[in-house]
Each structure stands twice: as C-alpha cells, then as structure tokens.
Amino acid sequence: MKKITLAVCILGASTLFASSSLLTKAKQSGLEAIPASKVELMKLIDDKKDPITKEKVELGKKLYFDPRLSKSGLISCNTCHNLGLGGADGIPAAIGHGWTANPHHLNSPTVYNSVFFKAQFWDGRSPHLADQAQGPVQAGPEMAAPASLVEQRINSIPEYVSEFKVAYGKDVKVDFATITATIATFEKTLVTPSKFDDFLNGKEKALTAEEKKGLTLFIDKGCTSCHTGIALGGTMQAFEVASKYKFTNVGDFKGDAKGMVKTPTLRNITETAPYFHNGQIWSLNEAVKEMGSVQLGIEISDADAAQIVTFLKTLKGAKPAISYPQLPESSIDTAKPEFN
C-alpha cells in the first residue's frame, strides 16, 4: 500500500514539475496572458487621455454596427469584422463598396484582441485602433465615405448628438476623429481570454496533456519567434524568411517599405479561416505546415501539425456578450445613400 501511495506521489510531483517547467518555458518564449484581473487588464487597454467609459463603449458599439458610416449606407465595420464570425468575414479578400474586392486581395483580419496589436493593417501603417478606424471608412474599395459625409450624417441625427454629449461633455465637437475614436473605444473591449490564459496565469491543469504537448511543439519548432506577446502576433515581422509562400502571387501585397508584414494573431484562429494575408489556405493544419516551410525552413509533419493545432484550439476565447444595438433614426437632413 505504501509503495502504491509513494508511486502516485512521485507521478503527481513529476506531472506538476513538467507543467511548471512548461509554464516557465512559455513565459520565457515571450508568451503573455490576458490578465485575469479587470484592474490589470484596464492598465493595458485604457488611455488616460481618452478613458474607456460605458457611455463611450455603448456609443462606439452603435457606430460599429451602423452602415450609415458607409457611402452606400449598406456596409458597417461589422460587415468585414463580423463579431459573430470570429471578428472576421470568412472570405479570402474583403468585399466593399460597389461589390468591390480588395484590390490587393487582402484578407480581413480579426478585430478581437486587436487592442494588443503593436501595429494595425497588414502593412502596419497605423499605430493604434483610433487611427486604424479612419482608414476603412474612407477607403474607396471599402466603405468609401469621405470624412465630411460621415460627420454630416452623424450630426444630422439628434439622438447621436445627444449621446456624444453624454459621453464626452456638452462642448464635444462631433468630428470624424471623435467618431472613429469612439469606435476604437468599443473595439478595445473586444478581449477574449481563453483556457490558455488560465494556464499562463497559474492554473496548470487548465490545459490537457495533449494540449501541453502541442504548446511544447509550438515553442520548440520556433513558432514563438513571431507569434509572441498577449496577442500571439500583432507585430511587424519579415515574411518568406526561408522560402516562398506558395500563394505569394495571389494579389500584389509585398508588405511595408522594408517588406515587413504584420503577424496575425493566433487567438481564435480556428474561427478565422481562410489564412494568410491573401486568404488562400483554409486548413489550419496546412497553414501550420506552410509557416514551417516559409518562415522556419523546416518540414512540419502531419502529426506534429495536428499536435500544434491541438494547442491552437486552446486560444479560442470567451467573447464579450454583444447585443445588436437599436440604431437612432435618421432625420430628413441625413445625407442619402450613394451607390456610384
């Protein structure tokens, strides 16, 4: 009896040591958890110059879902960054105004956890969400609405004007920058903690043995050379380091001036196919193998890819409860939809 008890104790201690060792290894590889504490999370996502408040978040949510921010009155932020579809749109290249496909054949990245990205857009041209929000609204192939048109429509809707005064004070200027910054405030709250965060935050039993094997492979194969930080991505990295991406000629995107490309987040990755900047790979296992070849110069076997995907599934997080907002009605002065 004593021998059995001793064996169980040794096995338990060994398992605990292995988990502790993996936890240390993960953190040393640059992986970071979404804080379990709301206070600590707010320290990461809030801006003292433009603090997050429930009034701004609710207003930003309405603007995020409002198609009147587009020239046609048909396209909202949620069209390409659908909160019910992992924060993306599930198609290879984004479709915008006039049924126009993205001219560079670029895939819509997820909006979830984008507050943790160090750069926005595939070429990293925007440093933060408030700046990013201005781009798609004005872009011809996307929402195609000039800033002046957006300002006119929002200011012509009395209920919106009242809500801006409640959120920012009676002297607020409801201009394009304030409108898009309010959308960004809502987007900052789209954080999705998962069982992986529980593990990093010290709950060593949050991951199964198979998921831990996948995490170990993820680290050992070198995936954390790009997919690090809280977002497991969101930073600018060199692309096609070891070999050519097999769909590199689909679209003309080549990265920024230095050929750097924003690394996509791996959070909720099972929900955001198709993969890569031009949305050409639908299988997550295939995407893992392609990254091994393109970025790491190694061949990842089917078995190892499947094991890594087992870990990647732990990154599917709990989504904030979002109810579809009832939008304020237009007035007779609200600029009419334009389809040209």
Coordinates of C-alpha atoms in Angstrom, one line a residue:
M1 CA 0.0 0.0 0.0
K2 CA 2.8 2.4 0.9
K3 CA 4.6 1.6 -2.4
I4 CA 1.4 2.5 -4.4
T5 CA 0.9 5.7 -2.5
L6 CA 4.6 6.6 -3.0
A7 CA 4.4 5.9 -6.7
V8 CA 1.3 8.1 -7.0
C9 CA 3.0 10.9 -5.2
I10 CA 6.1 10.6 -7.4
L11 CA 3.9 10.6 -10.5
G12 CA 2.0 13.6 -9.3
A13 CA 5.1 15.5 -8.4
S14 CA 6.6 14.7 -11.8
T15 CA 3.5 15.9 -13.6
L16 CA 3.4 19.1 -11.6
F17 CA 7.1 19.7 -12.3
A18 CA 6.5 19.2 -16.0
S19 CA 3.7 21.7 -16.0
S20 CA 5.7 24.3 -14.0
S21 CA 8.6 23.8 -16.4
L22 CA 6.4 24.3 -19.4
L23 CA 4.8 27.4 -17.9
T24 CA 8.2 28.9 -17.3
K25 CA 9.3 27.9 -20.8
A26 CA 6.2 29.6 -22.3
K27 CA 6.8 32.8 -20.5
Q28 CA 10.5 32.8 -21.4
S29 CA 9.5 32.4 -25.0
G30 CA 7.6 35.7 -24.9
L31 CA 4.0 34.4 -24.4
E32 CA 1.9 36.6 -22.2
A33 CA -1.5 36.1 -20.6
I34 CA -4.5 38.3 -20.8
P35 CA -4.7 39.4 -17.1
A36 CA -7.3 37.6 -15.0
S37 CA -7.8 40.8 -13.0
K38 CA -10.0 43.5 -14.7
V39 CA -7.9 46.2 -13.0
E40 CA -4.7 44.8 -14.5
L41 CA -6.4 44.4 -17.9
M42 CA -7.6 48.1 -17.8
K43 CA -4.0 49.1 -17.3
L44 CA -3.1 47.6 -20.6
I45 CA -6.1 48.7 -22.7
D46 CA -7.2 52.1 -21.3
D47 CA -6.0 55.5 -22.3
K48 CA -5.8 58.2 -19.6
K49 CA -6.2 60.9 -22.2
D50 CA -9.4 59.2 -23.6
P51 CA -10.6 56.8 -20.8
I52 CA -12.9 53.9 -21.5
T53 CA -16.4 54.6 -20.1
K54 CA -19.6 52.6 -20.5
E55 CA -21.2 55.6 -22.4
K56 CA -18.4 55.6 -24.9
V57 CA -18.4 51.9 -25.3
E58 CA -22.2 51.8 -25.9
L59 CA -22.0 54.6 -28.4
G60 CA -19.0 53.1 -30.1
K61 CA -20.9 49.8 -30.5
K62 CA -23.7 51.6 -32.3
L63 CA -21.3 53.3 -34.6
Y64 CA -19.5 50.0 -35.2
F65 CA -22.8 48.4 -36.4
D66 CA -24.1 51.4 -38.2
P67 CA -24.0 51.0 -42.0
R68 CA -24.7 54.8 -42.5
L69 CA -21.0 55.3 -41.9
S70 CA -20.5 54.0 -45.4
K71 CA -21.3 55.9 -48.6
S72 CA -23.9 53.3 -49.7
G73 CA -25.5 53.0 -46.3
L74 CA -25.0 49.3 -46.6
I75 CA -21.6 48.5 -45.1
S76 CA -20.7 48.7 -41.4
C77 CA -17.5 47.9 -39.6
N78 CA -19.2 44.6 -38.7
T79 CA -19.5 43.7 -42.3
C80 CA -15.8 42.8 -42.7
H81 CA -15.1 42.3 -38.9
N82 CA -18.2 40.2 -38.0
L83 CA -18.3 39.7 -34.3
G84 CA -20.3 36.5 -34.8
L85 CA -17.7 35.1 -37.1
G86 CA -14.5 35.4 -35.0
G87 CA -14.3 39.1 -35.8
A88 CA -13.5 38.5 -39.5
D89 CA -15.6 37.8 -42.6
G90 CA -14.7 34.3 -43.6
I91 CA -13.8 35.1 -47.2
P92 CA -10.4 35.3 -48.9
A93 CA -10.5 39.0 -49.9
A94 CA -12.6 41.7 -48.3
I95 CA -15.6 43.0 -50.3
G96 CA -16.5 46.6 -50.1
H97 CA -18.4 49.5 -51.8
G98 CA -20.0 48.5 -55.1
W99 CA -19.2 44.9 -54.5
T100 CA -15.5 45.7 -55.0
A101 CA -13.0 43.1 -53.9
N102 CA -9.9 44.4 -52.1
P103 CA -7.6 45.5 -54.9
H104 CA -4.6 43.9 -53.2
H105 CA -6.6 40.7 -52.5
L106 CA -6.1 41.3 -48.7
N107 CA -8.0 39.2 -46.2
S108 CA -9.9 41.0 -43.3
P109 CA -8.0 40.4 -40.0
T110 CA -10.0 39.8 -36.8
V111 CA -10.9 42.7 -34.6
Y112 CA -10.9 40.6 -31.5
N113 CA -7.9 41.4 -29.2
S114 CA -6.7 44.0 -31.8
V115 CA -6.1 46.3 -28.8
F116 CA -3.0 44.3 -28.1
F117 CA -1.5 44.6 -31.6
K118 CA 1.6 46.8 -31.9
A119 CA 0.6 47.7 -35.4
Q120 CA -2.6 47.8 -37.4
F121 CA -3.2 46.8 -41.1
W122 CA -1.2 44.1 -42.9
D123 CA 1.5 46.7 -43.7
G124 CA 1.5 48.1 -40.1
R125 CA 0.8 51.7 -41.3
S126 CA -1.4 52.6 -38.3
P127 CA 0.0 52.6 -34.8
H128 CA -3.3 52.1 -32.9
L129 CA -7.0 51.4 -33.2
A130 CA -8.2 55.0 -33.3
D131 CA -6.0 55.7 -36.3
Q132 CA -6.9 52.4 -37.9
A133 CA -10.7 53.1 -37.7
Q134 CA -10.3 56.1 -40.0
G135 CA -8.9 54.1 -42.9
P136 CA -11.6 51.6 -44.0
V137 CA -14.4 54.2 -43.6
Q138 CA -12.8 56.5 -46.2
A139 CA -11.2 53.8 -48.5
G140 CA -12.8 53.6 -51.9
P141 CA -12.9 49.8 -52.1
E142 CA -14.2 49.6 -48.5
M143 CA -16.8 51.9 -47.0
A144 CA -16.0 54.8 -49.4
A145 CA -17.3 57.6 -47.2
P146 CA -15.4 60.9 -47.0
A147 CA -14.9 62.2 -43.5
S148 CA -17.2 65.1 -44.3
L149 CA -20.1 62.8 -45.2
V150 CA -19.7 60.8 -42.0
E151 CA -19.7 64.0 -40.0
Q152 CA -22.8 65.2 -41.8
R153 CA -24.8 62.0 -41.2
I154 CA -23.9 61.6 -37.6
N155 CA -24.5 65.3 -36.7
S156 CA -27.9 65.2 -38.6
I157 CA -29.1 62.5 -36.2
P158 CA -30.2 64.2 -32.9
E159 CA -30.0 61.1 -30.8
Y160 CA -26.4 60.6 -31.8
V161 CA -25.5 64.2 -31.0
S162 CA -27.1 63.8 -27.6
E163 CA -25.2 60.6 -26.9
F164 CA -21.9 62.2 -27.8
K165 CA -22.6 65.0 -25.3
V166 CA -23.3 62.4 -22.6
A167 CA -20.2 60.5 -23.4
Y168 CA -17.8 63.5 -23.9
G169 CA -19.4 66.5 -22.4
K170 CA -21.7 69.2 -23.8
D171 CA -19.0 71.0 -25.7
V172 CA -17.8 68.0 -27.7
K173 CA -17.1 68.5 -31.3
V174 CA -18.6 65.5 -33.2
D175 CA -16.0 65.4 -35.9
F176 CA -14.6 62.4 -37.8
A177 CA -11.7 61.9 -35.4
T178 CA -14.1 61.7 -32.4
I179 CA -16.4 59.4 -34.2
T180 CA -13.7 56.9 -35.2
A181 CA -12.0 57.2 -31.8
T182 CA -15.3 56.2 -30.2
I183 CA -15.5 53.1 -32.4
A184 CA -11.9 52.3 -31.3
T185 CA -13.0 52.6 -27.6
F186 CA -15.6 49.9 -28.2
E187 CA -13.1 47.7 -30.1
K188 CA -10.7 47.9 -27.1
T189 CA -13.2 45.9 -25.1
L190 CA -13.3 43.0 -27.5
V191 CA -10.9 40.9 -25.5
T192 CA -11.3 37.1 -25.4
P193 CA -9.5 35.3 -22.5
S194 CA -9.1 31.5 -23.0
K195 CA -8.0 28.4 -21.1
F196 CA -4.5 29.2 -22.3
D197 CA -4.6 32.4 -20.3
D198 CA -5.8 30.4 -17.3
F199 CA -2.7 28.2 -17.8
L200 CA -0.3 31.2 -18.1
N201 CA -2.0 32.7 -15.0
G202 CA -1.0 29.7 -12.9
K203 CA -3.8 27.2 -13.4
E204 CA -1.6 24.4 -14.5
K205 CA -4.5 21.9 -15.0
A206 CA -6.2 24.3 -17.4
L207 CA -4.6 22.5 -20.3
T208 CA -4.7 18.8 -21.0
A209 CA -1.7 16.7 -21.5
E210 CA -2.2 16.7 -25.3
E211 CA -2.6 20.5 -25.4
K212 CA 0.6 20.9 -23.4
K213 CA 2.4 18.6 -25.9
G214 CA 1.1 20.9 -28.6
L215 CA 2.3 24.0 -26.8
T216 CA 5.7 22.4 -26.3
L217 CA 6.0 21.7 -30.0
F218 CA 4.8 25.2 -30.8
I219 CA 7.7 26.6 -28.8
D220 CA 10.3 24.1 -29.8
K221 CA 9.6 24.4 -33.5
G222 CA 10.2 28.2 -33.3
C223 CA 6.7 29.5 -33.8
T224 CA 7.2 32.0 -31.0
S225 CA 9.8 33.8 -33.0
C226 CA 6.9 35.7 -34.5
H227 CA 3.8 34.7 -32.5
T228 CA 4.5 36.2 -29.1
G229 CA 3.1 38.6 -26.6
I230 CA -0.5 38.7 -25.4
A231 CA -1.9 38.6 -29.0
L232 CA 0.5 35.8 -30.1
G233 CA 1.0 38.2 -33.1
G234 CA 0.3 41.8 -34.0
T235 CA 3.9 42.8 -34.6
M236 CA 5.8 43.5 -37.8
Q237 CA 8.0 40.6 -38.9
A238 CA 9.9 39.6 -42.0
F239 CA 7.9 37.3 -44.3
E240 CA 9.2 34.5 -46.6
V241 CA 12.3 34.2 -44.5
A242 CA 13.2 30.7 -45.6
S243 CA 11.2 30.1 -48.7
K244 CA 8.5 31.5 -50.9
Y245 CA 4.9 31.3 -49.8
K246 CA 3.2 29.1 -52.3
F247 CA 0.4 31.6 -53.0
T248 CA 2.6 34.6 -53.0
N249 CA 1.4 35.7 -56.5
V250 CA -2.2 36.0 -55.4
G251 CA -2.6 39.8 -55.1
D252 CA 0.2 42.2 -55.2
F253 CA 0.8 42.8 -51.5
K254 CA 4.5 42.8 -50.6
G255 CA 4.4 44.2 -47.0
D256 CA 5.7 47.6 -45.9
A257 CA 8.6 49.5 -47.4
K258 CA 11.0 47.1 -45.8
G259 CA 9.0 44.0 -46.8
M260 CA 7.7 43.5 -43.3
V261 CA 4.2 42.1 -42.7
K262 CA 2.1 42.2 -39.6
T263 CA 1.9 38.8 -37.9
P264 CA -1.7 37.8 -37.5
T265 CA -2.9 37.0 -34.0
L266 CA -3.4 33.3 -33.3
R267 CA -6.2 34.0 -30.8
N268 CA -9.5 32.5 -32.0
I269 CA -7.5 31.2 -35.0
T270 CA -9.9 28.2 -35.5
E271 CA -12.7 30.8 -36.3
T272 CA -10.8 33.0 -38.8
A273 CA -10.1 30.9 -41.9
P274 CA -9.0 31.4 -44.6
Y275 CA -5.5 32.2 -43.5
F276 CA -2.5 34.4 -44.6
H277 CA -2.7 37.9 -45.9
N278 CA -4.5 36.9 -49.1
G279 CA -6.7 34.2 -47.6
Q280 CA -5.5 31.3 -49.7
I281 CA -5.3 28.5 -47.1
W282 CA -8.4 27.1 -45.4
S283 CA -6.9 24.3 -43.4
L284 CA -5.3 25.3 -40.1
N285 CA -3.1 22.2 -40.3
E286 CA -1.9 23.2 -43.8
A287 CA -1.3 26.7 -42.6
V288 CA 1.0 25.4 -39.8
K289 CA 2.9 23.3 -42.2
E290 CA 3.2 26.2 -44.7
M291 CA 4.6 28.5 -42.0
G292 CA 7.1 25.9 -41.1
S293 CA 8.4 25.9 -44.6
V294 CA 8.1 29.6 -45.3
Q295 CA 9.3 31.1 -42.1
L296 CA 11.3 28.4 -40.3
G297 CA 12.8 26.4 -43.1
I298 CA 11.6 23.2 -41.6
E299 CA 9.2 20.4 -42.6
I300 CA 6.5 20.0 -40.1
S301 CA 4.9 16.5 -40.3
D302 CA 1.2 15.9 -40.4
A303 CA 1.4 14.5 -36.9
D304 CA 3.2 17.5 -35.5
A305 CA 1.0 20.0 -37.3
A306 CA -2.1 18.2 -35.8
Q307 CA -0.4 18.4 -32.3
I308 CA 0.2 22.1 -32.7
V309 CA -3.3 22.7 -33.8
T310 CA -4.5 20.9 -30.7
F311 CA -2.7 23.7 -28.8
L312 CA -4.0 26.4 -31.1
K313 CA -7.6 25.4 -30.3
T314 CA -7.0 26.4 -26.6
L315 CA -6.7 30.0 -27.9
K316 CA -10.4 30.2 -28.7
G317 CA -11.6 32.6 -26.0
A318 CA -14.8 33.7 -24.3
K319 CA -16.4 36.5 -26.3
P320 CA -17.9 39.6 -24.7
A321 CA -21.7 39.4 -24.7
I322 CA -22.7 41.8 -27.5
S323 CA -26.4 42.6 -28.2
Y324 CA -27.2 44.1 -31.6
P325 CA -27.9 47.7 -30.9
Q326 CA -31.0 49.6 -31.9
L327 CA -29.7 52.5 -34.0
P328 CA -31.1 56.0 -33.8
E329 CA -33.3 57.0 -36.7
S330 CA -32.1 59.3 -39.5
S331 CA -33.6 62.8 -39.9
I332 CA -34.8 64.5 -43.0
D333 CA -31.4 66.2 -43.2
T334 CA -29.4 63.0 -43.1
A335 CA -27.4 62.6 -46.4
K336 CA -29.0 60.0 -48.6
P337 CA -27.2 56.7 -49.6
E338 CA -24.9 57.0 -52.7
F339 CA -24.1 54.0 -54.8
N340 CA -21.8 55.4 -57.5

